[in-house]
Short mmCIF file of C-alpha atoms and ligand atoms in Angstrom, two decimals:
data_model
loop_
_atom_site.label_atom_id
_atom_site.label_comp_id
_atom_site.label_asym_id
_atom_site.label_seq_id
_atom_site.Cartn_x
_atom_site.Cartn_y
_atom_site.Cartn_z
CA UNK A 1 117.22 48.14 99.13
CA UNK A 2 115.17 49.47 101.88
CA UNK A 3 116.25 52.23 104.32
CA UNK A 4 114.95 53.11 107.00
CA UNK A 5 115.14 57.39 107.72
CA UNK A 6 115.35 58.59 111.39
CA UNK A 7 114.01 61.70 110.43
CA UNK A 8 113.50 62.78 113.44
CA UNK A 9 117.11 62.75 114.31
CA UNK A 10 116.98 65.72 111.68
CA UNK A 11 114.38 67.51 112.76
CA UNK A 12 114.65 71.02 112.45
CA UNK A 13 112.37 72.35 114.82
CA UNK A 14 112.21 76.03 113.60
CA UNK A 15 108.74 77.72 115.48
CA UNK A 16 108.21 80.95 116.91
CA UNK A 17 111.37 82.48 115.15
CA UNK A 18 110.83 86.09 113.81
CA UNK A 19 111.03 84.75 110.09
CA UNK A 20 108.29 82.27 110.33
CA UNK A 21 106.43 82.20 113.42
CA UNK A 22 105.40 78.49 114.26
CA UNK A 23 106.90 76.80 111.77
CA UNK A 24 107.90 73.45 111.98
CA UNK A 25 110.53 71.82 109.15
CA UNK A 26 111.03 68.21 109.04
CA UNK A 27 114.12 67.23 106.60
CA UNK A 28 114.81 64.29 105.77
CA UNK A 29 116.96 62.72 102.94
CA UNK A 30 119.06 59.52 101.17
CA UNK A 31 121.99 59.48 99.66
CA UNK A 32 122.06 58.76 95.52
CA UNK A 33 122.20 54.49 95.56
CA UNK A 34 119.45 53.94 98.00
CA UNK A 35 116.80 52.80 95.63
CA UNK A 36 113.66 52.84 98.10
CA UNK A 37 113.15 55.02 100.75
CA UNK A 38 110.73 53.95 103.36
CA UNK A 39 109.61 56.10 106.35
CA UNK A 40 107.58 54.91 108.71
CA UNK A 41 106.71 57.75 111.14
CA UNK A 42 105.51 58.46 114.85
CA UNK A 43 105.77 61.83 116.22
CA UNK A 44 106.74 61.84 120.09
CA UNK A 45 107.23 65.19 120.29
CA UNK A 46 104.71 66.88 122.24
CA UNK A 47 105.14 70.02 121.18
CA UNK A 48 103.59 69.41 117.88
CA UNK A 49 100.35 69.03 119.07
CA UNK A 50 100.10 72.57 119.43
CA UNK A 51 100.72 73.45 116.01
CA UNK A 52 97.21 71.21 114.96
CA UNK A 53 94.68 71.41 113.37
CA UNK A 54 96.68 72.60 110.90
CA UNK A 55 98.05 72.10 107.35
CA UNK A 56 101.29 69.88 106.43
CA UNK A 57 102.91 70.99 103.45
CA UNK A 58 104.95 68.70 101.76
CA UNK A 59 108.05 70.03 99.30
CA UNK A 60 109.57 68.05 97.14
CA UNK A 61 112.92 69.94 95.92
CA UNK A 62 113.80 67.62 92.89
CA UNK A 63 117.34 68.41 90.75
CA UNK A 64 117.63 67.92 86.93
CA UNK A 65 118.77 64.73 87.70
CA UNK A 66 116.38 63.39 89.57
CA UNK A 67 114.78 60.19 87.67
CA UNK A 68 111.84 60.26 90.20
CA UNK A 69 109.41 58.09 87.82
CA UNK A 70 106.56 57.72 90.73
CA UNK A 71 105.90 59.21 94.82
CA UNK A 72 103.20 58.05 97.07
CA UNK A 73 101.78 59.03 99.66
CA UNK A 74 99.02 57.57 101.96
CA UNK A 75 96.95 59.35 103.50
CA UNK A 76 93.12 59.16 104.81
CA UNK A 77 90.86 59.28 102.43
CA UNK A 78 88.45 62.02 103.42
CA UNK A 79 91.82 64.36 103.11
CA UNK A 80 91.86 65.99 100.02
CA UNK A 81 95.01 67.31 99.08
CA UNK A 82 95.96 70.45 97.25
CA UNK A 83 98.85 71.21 95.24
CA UNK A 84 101.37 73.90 93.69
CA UNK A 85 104.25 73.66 92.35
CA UNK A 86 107.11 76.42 91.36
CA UNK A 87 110.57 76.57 89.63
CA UNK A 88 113.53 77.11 91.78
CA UNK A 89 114.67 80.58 90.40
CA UNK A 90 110.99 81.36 92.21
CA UNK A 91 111.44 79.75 95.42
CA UNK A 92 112.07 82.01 98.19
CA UNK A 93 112.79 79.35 101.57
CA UNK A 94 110.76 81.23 104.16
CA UNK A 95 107.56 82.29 102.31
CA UNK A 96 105.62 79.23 100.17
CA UNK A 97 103.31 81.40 98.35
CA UNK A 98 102.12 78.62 96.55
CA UNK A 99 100.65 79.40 92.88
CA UNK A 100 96.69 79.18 93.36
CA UNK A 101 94.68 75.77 93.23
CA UNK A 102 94.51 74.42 89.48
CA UNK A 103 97.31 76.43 87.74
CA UNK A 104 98.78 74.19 85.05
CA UNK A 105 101.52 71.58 86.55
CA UNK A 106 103.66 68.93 85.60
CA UNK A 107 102.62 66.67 88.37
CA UNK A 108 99.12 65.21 87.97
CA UNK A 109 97.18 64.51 91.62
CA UNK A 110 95.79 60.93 92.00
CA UNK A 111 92.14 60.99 93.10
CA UNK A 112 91.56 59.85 97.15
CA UNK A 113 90.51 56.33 96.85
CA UNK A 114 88.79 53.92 99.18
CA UNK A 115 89.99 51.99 101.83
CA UNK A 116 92.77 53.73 104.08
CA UNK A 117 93.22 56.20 101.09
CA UNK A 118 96.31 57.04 98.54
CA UNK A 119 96.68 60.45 97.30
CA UNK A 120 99.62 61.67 96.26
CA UNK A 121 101.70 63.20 93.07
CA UNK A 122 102.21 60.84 90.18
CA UNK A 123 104.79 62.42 87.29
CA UNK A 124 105.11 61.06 83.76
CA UNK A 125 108.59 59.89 82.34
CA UNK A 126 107.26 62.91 79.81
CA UNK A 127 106.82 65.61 82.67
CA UNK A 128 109.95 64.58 83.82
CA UNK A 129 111.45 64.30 80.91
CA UNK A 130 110.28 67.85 80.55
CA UNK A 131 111.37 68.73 83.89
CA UNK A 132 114.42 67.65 83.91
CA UNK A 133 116.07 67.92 80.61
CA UNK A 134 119.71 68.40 80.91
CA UNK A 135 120.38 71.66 82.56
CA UNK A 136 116.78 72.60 83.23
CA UNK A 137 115.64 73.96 86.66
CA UNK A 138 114.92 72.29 89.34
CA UNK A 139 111.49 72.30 90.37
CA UNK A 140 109.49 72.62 93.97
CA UNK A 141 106.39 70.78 94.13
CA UNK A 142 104.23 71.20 97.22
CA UNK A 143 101.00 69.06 98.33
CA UNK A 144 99.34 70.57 101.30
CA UNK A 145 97.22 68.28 103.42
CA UNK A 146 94.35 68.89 106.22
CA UNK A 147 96.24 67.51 109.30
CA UNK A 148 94.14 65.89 112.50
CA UNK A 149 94.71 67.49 115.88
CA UNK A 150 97.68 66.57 117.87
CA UNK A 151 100.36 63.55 116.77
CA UNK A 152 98.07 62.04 114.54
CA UNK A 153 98.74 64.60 112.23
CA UNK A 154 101.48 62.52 111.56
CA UNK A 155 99.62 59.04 111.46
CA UNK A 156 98.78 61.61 108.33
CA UNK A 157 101.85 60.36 106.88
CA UNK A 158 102.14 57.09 108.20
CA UNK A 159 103.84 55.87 105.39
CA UNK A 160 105.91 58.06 103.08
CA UNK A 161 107.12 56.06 100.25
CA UNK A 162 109.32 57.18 97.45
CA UNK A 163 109.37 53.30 95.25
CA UNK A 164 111.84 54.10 92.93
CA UNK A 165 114.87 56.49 92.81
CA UNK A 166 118.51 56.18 92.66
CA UNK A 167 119.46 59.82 93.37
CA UNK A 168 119.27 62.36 95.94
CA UNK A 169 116.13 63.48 97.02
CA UNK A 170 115.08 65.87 99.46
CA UNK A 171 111.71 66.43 101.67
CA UNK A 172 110.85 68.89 103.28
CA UNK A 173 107.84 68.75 105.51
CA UNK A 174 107.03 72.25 106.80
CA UNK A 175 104.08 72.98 109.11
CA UNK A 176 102.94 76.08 108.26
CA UNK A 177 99.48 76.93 110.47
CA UNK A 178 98.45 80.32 109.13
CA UNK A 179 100.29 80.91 106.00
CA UNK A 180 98.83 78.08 104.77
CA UNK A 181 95.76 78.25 106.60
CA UNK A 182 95.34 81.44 104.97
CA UNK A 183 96.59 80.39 101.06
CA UNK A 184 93.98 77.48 101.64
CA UNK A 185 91.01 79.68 102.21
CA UNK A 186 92.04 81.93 99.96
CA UNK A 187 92.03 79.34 97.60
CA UNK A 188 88.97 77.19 98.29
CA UNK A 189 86.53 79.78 99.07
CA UNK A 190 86.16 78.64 102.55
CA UNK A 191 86.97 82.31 104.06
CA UNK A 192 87.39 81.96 107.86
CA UNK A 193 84.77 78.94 107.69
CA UNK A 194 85.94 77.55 111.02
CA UNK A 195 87.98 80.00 112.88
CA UNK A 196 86.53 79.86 116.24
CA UNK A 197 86.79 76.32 117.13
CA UNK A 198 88.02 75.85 120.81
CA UNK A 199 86.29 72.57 121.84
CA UNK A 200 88.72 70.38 120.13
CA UNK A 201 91.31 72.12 121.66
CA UNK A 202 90.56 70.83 125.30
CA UNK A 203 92.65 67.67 125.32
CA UNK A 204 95.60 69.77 123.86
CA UNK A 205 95.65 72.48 126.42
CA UNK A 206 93.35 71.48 129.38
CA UNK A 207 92.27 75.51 129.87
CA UNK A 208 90.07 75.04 127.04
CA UNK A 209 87.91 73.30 129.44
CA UNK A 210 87.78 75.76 132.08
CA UNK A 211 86.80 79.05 129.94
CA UNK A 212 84.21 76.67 128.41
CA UNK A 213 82.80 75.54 131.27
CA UNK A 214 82.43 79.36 131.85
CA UNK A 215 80.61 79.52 128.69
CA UNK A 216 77.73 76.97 129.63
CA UNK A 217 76.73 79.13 132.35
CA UNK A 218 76.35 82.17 129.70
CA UNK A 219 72.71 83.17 128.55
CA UNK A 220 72.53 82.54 125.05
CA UNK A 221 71.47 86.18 123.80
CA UNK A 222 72.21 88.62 126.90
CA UNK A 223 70.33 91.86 126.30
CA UNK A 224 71.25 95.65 126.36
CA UNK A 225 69.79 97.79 129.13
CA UNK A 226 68.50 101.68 128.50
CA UNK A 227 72.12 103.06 129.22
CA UNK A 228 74.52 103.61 126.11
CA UNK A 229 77.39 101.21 125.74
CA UNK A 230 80.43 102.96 124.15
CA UNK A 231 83.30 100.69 123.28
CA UNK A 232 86.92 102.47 122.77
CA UNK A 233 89.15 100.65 119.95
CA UNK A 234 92.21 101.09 118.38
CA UNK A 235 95.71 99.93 117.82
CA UNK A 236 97.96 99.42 120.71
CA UNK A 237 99.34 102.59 122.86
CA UNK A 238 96.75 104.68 120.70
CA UNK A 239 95.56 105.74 124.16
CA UNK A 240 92.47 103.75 124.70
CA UNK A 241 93.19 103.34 128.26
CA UNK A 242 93.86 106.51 129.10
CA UNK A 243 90.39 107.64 127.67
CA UNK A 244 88.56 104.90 129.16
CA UNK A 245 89.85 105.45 132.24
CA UNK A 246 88.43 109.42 132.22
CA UNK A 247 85.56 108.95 130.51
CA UNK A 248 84.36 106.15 133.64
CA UNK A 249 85.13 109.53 135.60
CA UNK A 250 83.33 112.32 133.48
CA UNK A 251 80.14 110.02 133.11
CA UNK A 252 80.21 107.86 136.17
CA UNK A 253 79.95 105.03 134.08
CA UNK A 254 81.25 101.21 134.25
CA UNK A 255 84.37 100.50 132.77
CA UNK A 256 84.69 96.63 131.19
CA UNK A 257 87.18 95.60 128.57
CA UNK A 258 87.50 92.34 126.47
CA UNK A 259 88.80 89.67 127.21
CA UNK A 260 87.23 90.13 130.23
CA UNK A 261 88.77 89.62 134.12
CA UNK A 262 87.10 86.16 134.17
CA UNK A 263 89.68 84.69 131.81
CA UNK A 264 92.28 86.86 131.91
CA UNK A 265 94.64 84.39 133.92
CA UNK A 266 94.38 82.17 130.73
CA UNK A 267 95.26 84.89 128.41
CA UNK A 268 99.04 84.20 128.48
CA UNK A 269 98.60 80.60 127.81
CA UNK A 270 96.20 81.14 124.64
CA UNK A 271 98.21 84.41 123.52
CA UNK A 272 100.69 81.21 122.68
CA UNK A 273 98.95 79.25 121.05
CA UNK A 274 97.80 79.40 116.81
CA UNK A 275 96.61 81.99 115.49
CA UNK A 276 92.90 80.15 115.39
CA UNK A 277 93.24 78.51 119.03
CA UNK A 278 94.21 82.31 120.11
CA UNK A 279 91.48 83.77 118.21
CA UNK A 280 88.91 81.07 119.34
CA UNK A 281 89.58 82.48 123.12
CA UNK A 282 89.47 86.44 121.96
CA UNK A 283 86.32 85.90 120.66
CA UNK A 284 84.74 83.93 123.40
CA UNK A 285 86.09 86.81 125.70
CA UNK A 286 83.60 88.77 123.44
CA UNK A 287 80.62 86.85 124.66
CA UNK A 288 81.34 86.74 128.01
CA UNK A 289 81.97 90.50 128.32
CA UNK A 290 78.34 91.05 126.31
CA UNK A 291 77.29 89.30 129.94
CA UNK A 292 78.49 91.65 131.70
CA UNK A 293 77.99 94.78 129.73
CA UNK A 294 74.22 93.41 129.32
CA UNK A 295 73.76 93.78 133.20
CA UNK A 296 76.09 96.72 133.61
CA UNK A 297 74.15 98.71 131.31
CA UNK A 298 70.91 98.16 133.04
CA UNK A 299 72.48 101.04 136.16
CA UNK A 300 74.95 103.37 134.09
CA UNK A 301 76.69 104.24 131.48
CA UNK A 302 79.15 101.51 129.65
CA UNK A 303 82.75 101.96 128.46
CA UNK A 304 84.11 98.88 126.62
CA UNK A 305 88.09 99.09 126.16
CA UNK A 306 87.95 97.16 123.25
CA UNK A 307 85.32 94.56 121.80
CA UNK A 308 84.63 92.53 118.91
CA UNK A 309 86.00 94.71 116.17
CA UNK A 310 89.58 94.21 117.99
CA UNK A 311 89.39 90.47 117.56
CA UNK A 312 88.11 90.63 114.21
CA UNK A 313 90.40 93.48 112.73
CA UNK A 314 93.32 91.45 114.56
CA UNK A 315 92.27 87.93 113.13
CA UNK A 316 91.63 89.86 109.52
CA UNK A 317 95.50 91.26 109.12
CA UNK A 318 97.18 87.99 110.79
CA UNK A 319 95.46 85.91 108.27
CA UNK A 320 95.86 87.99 104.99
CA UNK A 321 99.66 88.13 103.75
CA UNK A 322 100.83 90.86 101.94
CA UNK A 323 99.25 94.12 100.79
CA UNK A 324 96.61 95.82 102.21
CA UNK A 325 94.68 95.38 99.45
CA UNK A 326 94.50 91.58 99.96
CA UNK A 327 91.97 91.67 102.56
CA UNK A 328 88.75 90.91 101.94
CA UNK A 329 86.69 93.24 99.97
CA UNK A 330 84.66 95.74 101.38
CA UNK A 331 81.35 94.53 102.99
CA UNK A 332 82.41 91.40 103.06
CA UNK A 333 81.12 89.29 105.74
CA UNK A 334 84.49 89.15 107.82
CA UNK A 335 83.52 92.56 108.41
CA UNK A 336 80.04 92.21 109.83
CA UNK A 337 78.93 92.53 113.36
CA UNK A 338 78.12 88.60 115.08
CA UNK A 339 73.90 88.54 114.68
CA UNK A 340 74.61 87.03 118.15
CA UNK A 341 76.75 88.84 120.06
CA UNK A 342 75.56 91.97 121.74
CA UNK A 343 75.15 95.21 119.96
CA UNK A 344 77.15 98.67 121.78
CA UNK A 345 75.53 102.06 120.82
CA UNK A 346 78.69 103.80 119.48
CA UNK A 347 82.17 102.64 118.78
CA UNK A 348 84.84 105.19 118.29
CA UNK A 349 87.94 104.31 116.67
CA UNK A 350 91.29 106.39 118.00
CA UNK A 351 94.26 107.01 115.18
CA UNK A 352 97.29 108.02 116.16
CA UNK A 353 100.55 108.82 113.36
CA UNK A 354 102.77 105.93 113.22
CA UNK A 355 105.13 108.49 115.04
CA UNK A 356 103.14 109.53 117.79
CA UNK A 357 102.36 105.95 118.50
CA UNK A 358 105.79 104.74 118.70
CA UNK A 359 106.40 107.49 121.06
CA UNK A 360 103.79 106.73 123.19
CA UNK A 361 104.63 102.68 123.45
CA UNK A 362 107.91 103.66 124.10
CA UNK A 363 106.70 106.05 126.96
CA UNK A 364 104.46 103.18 128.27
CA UNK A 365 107.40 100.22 128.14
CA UNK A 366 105.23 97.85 129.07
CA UNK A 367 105.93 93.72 128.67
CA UNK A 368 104.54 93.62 124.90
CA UNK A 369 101.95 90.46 123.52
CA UNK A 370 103.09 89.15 119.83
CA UNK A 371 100.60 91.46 117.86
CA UNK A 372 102.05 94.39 119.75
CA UNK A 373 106.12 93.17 118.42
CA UNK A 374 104.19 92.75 114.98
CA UNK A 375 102.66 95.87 114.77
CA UNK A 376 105.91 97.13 116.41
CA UNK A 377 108.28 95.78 113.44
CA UNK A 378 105.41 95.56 110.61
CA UNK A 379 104.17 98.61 109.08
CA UNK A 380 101.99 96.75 106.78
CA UNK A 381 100.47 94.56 109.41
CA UNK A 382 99.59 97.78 111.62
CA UNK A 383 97.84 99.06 108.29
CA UNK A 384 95.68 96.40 107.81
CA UNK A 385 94.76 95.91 111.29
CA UNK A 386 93.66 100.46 110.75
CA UNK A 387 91.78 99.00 107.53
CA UNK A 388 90.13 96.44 108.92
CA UNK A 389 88.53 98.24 111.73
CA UNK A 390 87.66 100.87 109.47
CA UNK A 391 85.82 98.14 107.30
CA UNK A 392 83.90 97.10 110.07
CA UNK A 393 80.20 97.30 109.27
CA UNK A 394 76.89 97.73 111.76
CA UNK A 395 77.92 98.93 114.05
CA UNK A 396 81.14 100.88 112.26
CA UNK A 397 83.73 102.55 113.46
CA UNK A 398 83.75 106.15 114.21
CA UNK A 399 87.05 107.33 113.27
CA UNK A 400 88.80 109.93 116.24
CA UNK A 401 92.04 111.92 116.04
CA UNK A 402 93.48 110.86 119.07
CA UNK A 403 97.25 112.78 118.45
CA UNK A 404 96.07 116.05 120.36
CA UNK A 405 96.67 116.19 123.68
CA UNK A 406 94.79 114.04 126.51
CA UNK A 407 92.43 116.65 127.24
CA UNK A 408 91.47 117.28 123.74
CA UNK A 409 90.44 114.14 122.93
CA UNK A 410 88.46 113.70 125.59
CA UNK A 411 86.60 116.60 124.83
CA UNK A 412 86.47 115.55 121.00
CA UNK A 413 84.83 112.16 122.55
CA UNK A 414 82.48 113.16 125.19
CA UNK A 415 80.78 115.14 122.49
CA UNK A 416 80.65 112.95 120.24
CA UNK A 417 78.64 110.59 122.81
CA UNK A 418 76.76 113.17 123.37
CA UNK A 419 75.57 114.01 119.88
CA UNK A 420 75.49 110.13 119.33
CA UNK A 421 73.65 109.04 122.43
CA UNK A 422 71.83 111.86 124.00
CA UNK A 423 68.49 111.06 122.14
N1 ATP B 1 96.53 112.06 124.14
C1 ATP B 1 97.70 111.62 124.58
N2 ATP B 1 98.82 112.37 124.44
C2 ATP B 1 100.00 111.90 124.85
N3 ATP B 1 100.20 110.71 125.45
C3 ATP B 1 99.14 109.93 125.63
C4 ATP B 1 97.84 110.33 125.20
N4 ATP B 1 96.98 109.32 125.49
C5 ATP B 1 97.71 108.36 126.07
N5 ATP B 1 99.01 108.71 126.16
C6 ATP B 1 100.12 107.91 126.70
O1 ATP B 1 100.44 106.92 125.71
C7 ATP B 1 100.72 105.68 126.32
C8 ATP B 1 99.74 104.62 125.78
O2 ATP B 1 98.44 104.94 126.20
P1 ATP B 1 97.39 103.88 126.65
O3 ATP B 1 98.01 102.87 127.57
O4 ATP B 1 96.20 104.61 127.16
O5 ATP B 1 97.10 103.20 125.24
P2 ATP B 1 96.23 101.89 124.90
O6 ATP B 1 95.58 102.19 123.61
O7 ATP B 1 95.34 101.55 126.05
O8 ATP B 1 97.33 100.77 124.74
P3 ATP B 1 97.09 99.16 124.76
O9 ATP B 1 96.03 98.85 123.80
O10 ATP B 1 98.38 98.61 124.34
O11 ATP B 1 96.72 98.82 126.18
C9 ATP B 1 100.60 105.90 127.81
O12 ATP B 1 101.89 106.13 128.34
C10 ATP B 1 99.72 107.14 127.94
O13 ATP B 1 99.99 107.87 129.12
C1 LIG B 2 90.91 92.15 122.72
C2 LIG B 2 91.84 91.60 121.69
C3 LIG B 2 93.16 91.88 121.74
N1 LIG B 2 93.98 91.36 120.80
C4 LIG B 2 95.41 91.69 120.84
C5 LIG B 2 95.63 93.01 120.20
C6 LIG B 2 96.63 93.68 121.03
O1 LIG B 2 97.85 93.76 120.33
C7 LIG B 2 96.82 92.82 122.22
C8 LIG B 2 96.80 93.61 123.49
O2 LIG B 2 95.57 94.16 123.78
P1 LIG B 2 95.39 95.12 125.08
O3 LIG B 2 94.57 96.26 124.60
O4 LIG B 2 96.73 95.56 125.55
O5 LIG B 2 94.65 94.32 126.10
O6 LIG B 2 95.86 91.78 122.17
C9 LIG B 2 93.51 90.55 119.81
O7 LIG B 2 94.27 90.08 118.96
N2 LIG B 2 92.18 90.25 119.75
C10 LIG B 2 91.33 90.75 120.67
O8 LIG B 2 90.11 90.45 120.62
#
């Protein structure tokens, strides 16, 4: 017997929540006689084509019972899937940390083949057997697959079909962008290999176009004039505008920040976007403010409220989960300045205690962006984001106690420019 699942009908749509930011879970199930379960899928809904490129993960929560003998799954052939798979007593609902590539697993992974492509998790009567002895656990299996931008990420799974079972089975089909972005990389060496993509985002959010259009009138290596360039960094409410802002007055110099006014309007609309998309525009801003420091620099003195080490200390902690010591070793090439992007003289780093800076955003009570709730609400992340900048490399960070008063640190910086950059 053949049923047909409107899936959609139980769509969970589950993104931007504070457990699991952008996640998307697709459930879909049949009850224990239907013998063939056939879904044939199109996405309408537009708002999945902001959650692509991305990765689909597919879980497969089977009981002991389960007599699953064979699942397949089409898919194009240039994907190559990855897999994991993990006992229930391990499964934790709103965190996949998926066991790393190749760990030992009941489930063996058919090849890609030609034509349109099959790929997909074959099982043994043995594994199962295995699996699903009387009273054993019930097992998670997940197969996470390189989705295609927008809807066709579900062509992806144009046809889902489970041949033979005659008892309850449930999918899942979560998209997860950067936890699984980041368990992928992690995974298949490709660290950040293709973070800063925005071209194929124009037909998904038609701003794209405009700040690239802006980026075709850019010189391709814009170059430094004889003034210093001092850029100001630091985690949110650590008081980089407040410094900024005096040190354009004690050195008559030209204040810029990143992303610069040029695409600021847009900043809203990528700050919602994925965590790549986002990125993508933060570091563009990067460029185009290297434009205008390049020319600035030729008549005074330059102060740059944050620059590329916010965008890459940022991007760093959002995409490692967990510890601090998860993120990429020291020297590691997350943590080296662009060869392309515009050198500054001296970047000083301000640190506040976690206590002083809470008392400080709370002074400020400004509207707040999503890092600024996450650093907020996650010690750890705030941590990483500290480690990260302090990781940067050429040019690195200079680290400045910024607790004392206004006044102090001022003084603390303008001599340090002065040591750095009077030469
Ligand atoms: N040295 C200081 N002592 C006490 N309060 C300070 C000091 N420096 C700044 N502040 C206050 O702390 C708050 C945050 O400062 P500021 O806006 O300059 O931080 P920021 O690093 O620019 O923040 P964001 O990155 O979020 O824009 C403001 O209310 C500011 O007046
Ligand atoms: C420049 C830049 C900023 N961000 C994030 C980090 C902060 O939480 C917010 C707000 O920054 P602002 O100082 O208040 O303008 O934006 C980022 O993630 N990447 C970047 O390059």
């Amino acid at each position: 017997m053949n049923c047909e699942v409107n899936w959609l009908h139980q769509c969970c749509l589950n993104r931007n929540t504070a457990a699991s930011p952008r996640q998307l879970v697709l459930k879909f199930g049949c009850s224990r006689n239907q013998r063939r379960c056939n879904c044939t899928t199109a996405l309408p809904d537009p708002s999945l084509a902001d959650l692509s490129p991305c990765f689909a993960v597919v879980a497969f929560h089977l009981g002991p019972w389960c007599p699953l003998t064979r699942m397949r799954l089409l898919s194009p052939p240039t994907l190559q899937p990855l897999w994991g798979w993990r006992s229930r007593s391990e499964r934790s609902p709103g965190s996949p940390h998926l066991p790393p590539l190749g760990s030992a697993s009941p489930m063996e992974l058919s090849p890609a083949v030609g034509g349109r492509g099959e790929a997909g998790l074959y099982s043994t009567s043995r594994h199962w057997a295995e699996l699903c002895g009387a009273g054993g656990p019930a097992w998670r299996a997940a197969l996470a697959l390189p989705c295609l931008p927008s809807s066709s990420c579900f062509e992806t799974f144009e046809t889902f079909q489970v041949p033979s079972f005659a008892s309850e089975i449930f999918v899942s089909f979560q998209f997860r962008c950067f936890e699984l972005e980041t368990w992928l990389k992690r995974n298949t060496q490709q660290n950040f290999a293709q973070p800063y993509q925005i071209s194929g985002c124009t037909s998904l959010i038609p701003e794209a176009k405009a700040v690239l259009d802006l980026v075709d009138t850019c010189p391709k290596h814009p170059k430094k004039g004889d003034f210093p360039v001092i850029v100001i960094e630091g985690l949110d409410a650590t008081g980089k505008t407040t410094v900024t802002q005096s040190l354009k007055e004690s050195l008559n110099a030209i204040l810029l920040r990143s992303p610069p006014a040029c695409i600021s309007q847009w900043r809203k609309t990528f700050d919602d976007k994925p965590n790549h998309i986002r990125r993508a525009f933060y570091a563009l801003g990067n460029y185009l403010v290297a434009l205008e420091i390049a020319k600035a620099s030729i008549e005074s003195p330059v102060i740059v409220d944050r620059y590329w080490h916010s965008t890459a200390a940022y991007a760093i902690a959002t995409e490692i989960s967990g510890k601090v010591q998860n993120l990429p070793p020291e020297h590691h090439e997350v943590y080296q300045w662009p060869e392309d992007l515009l050198k500054p003289d001296l970047v000083l780093l301000l640190t506040v205690s976690p206590e002083e800076r809470i008392r400080r955003l709370k002074g400020r009570g400004l509207e707040k962006t999503k890092e600024e709730t996450e650093l907020e609400a996650n010690s750890l992340f705030r941590e990483k984001v500290e480690e990260a900048y302090k990781r940067m490399e050429n040019p690195e960070c200079q680290e400045v106690d910024a607790n004392p008063s206004r006044e102090e640190v001022l003084k603390t910086i303008l001599q340090l420019i002065k040591n750095h950059c009077s030469s």
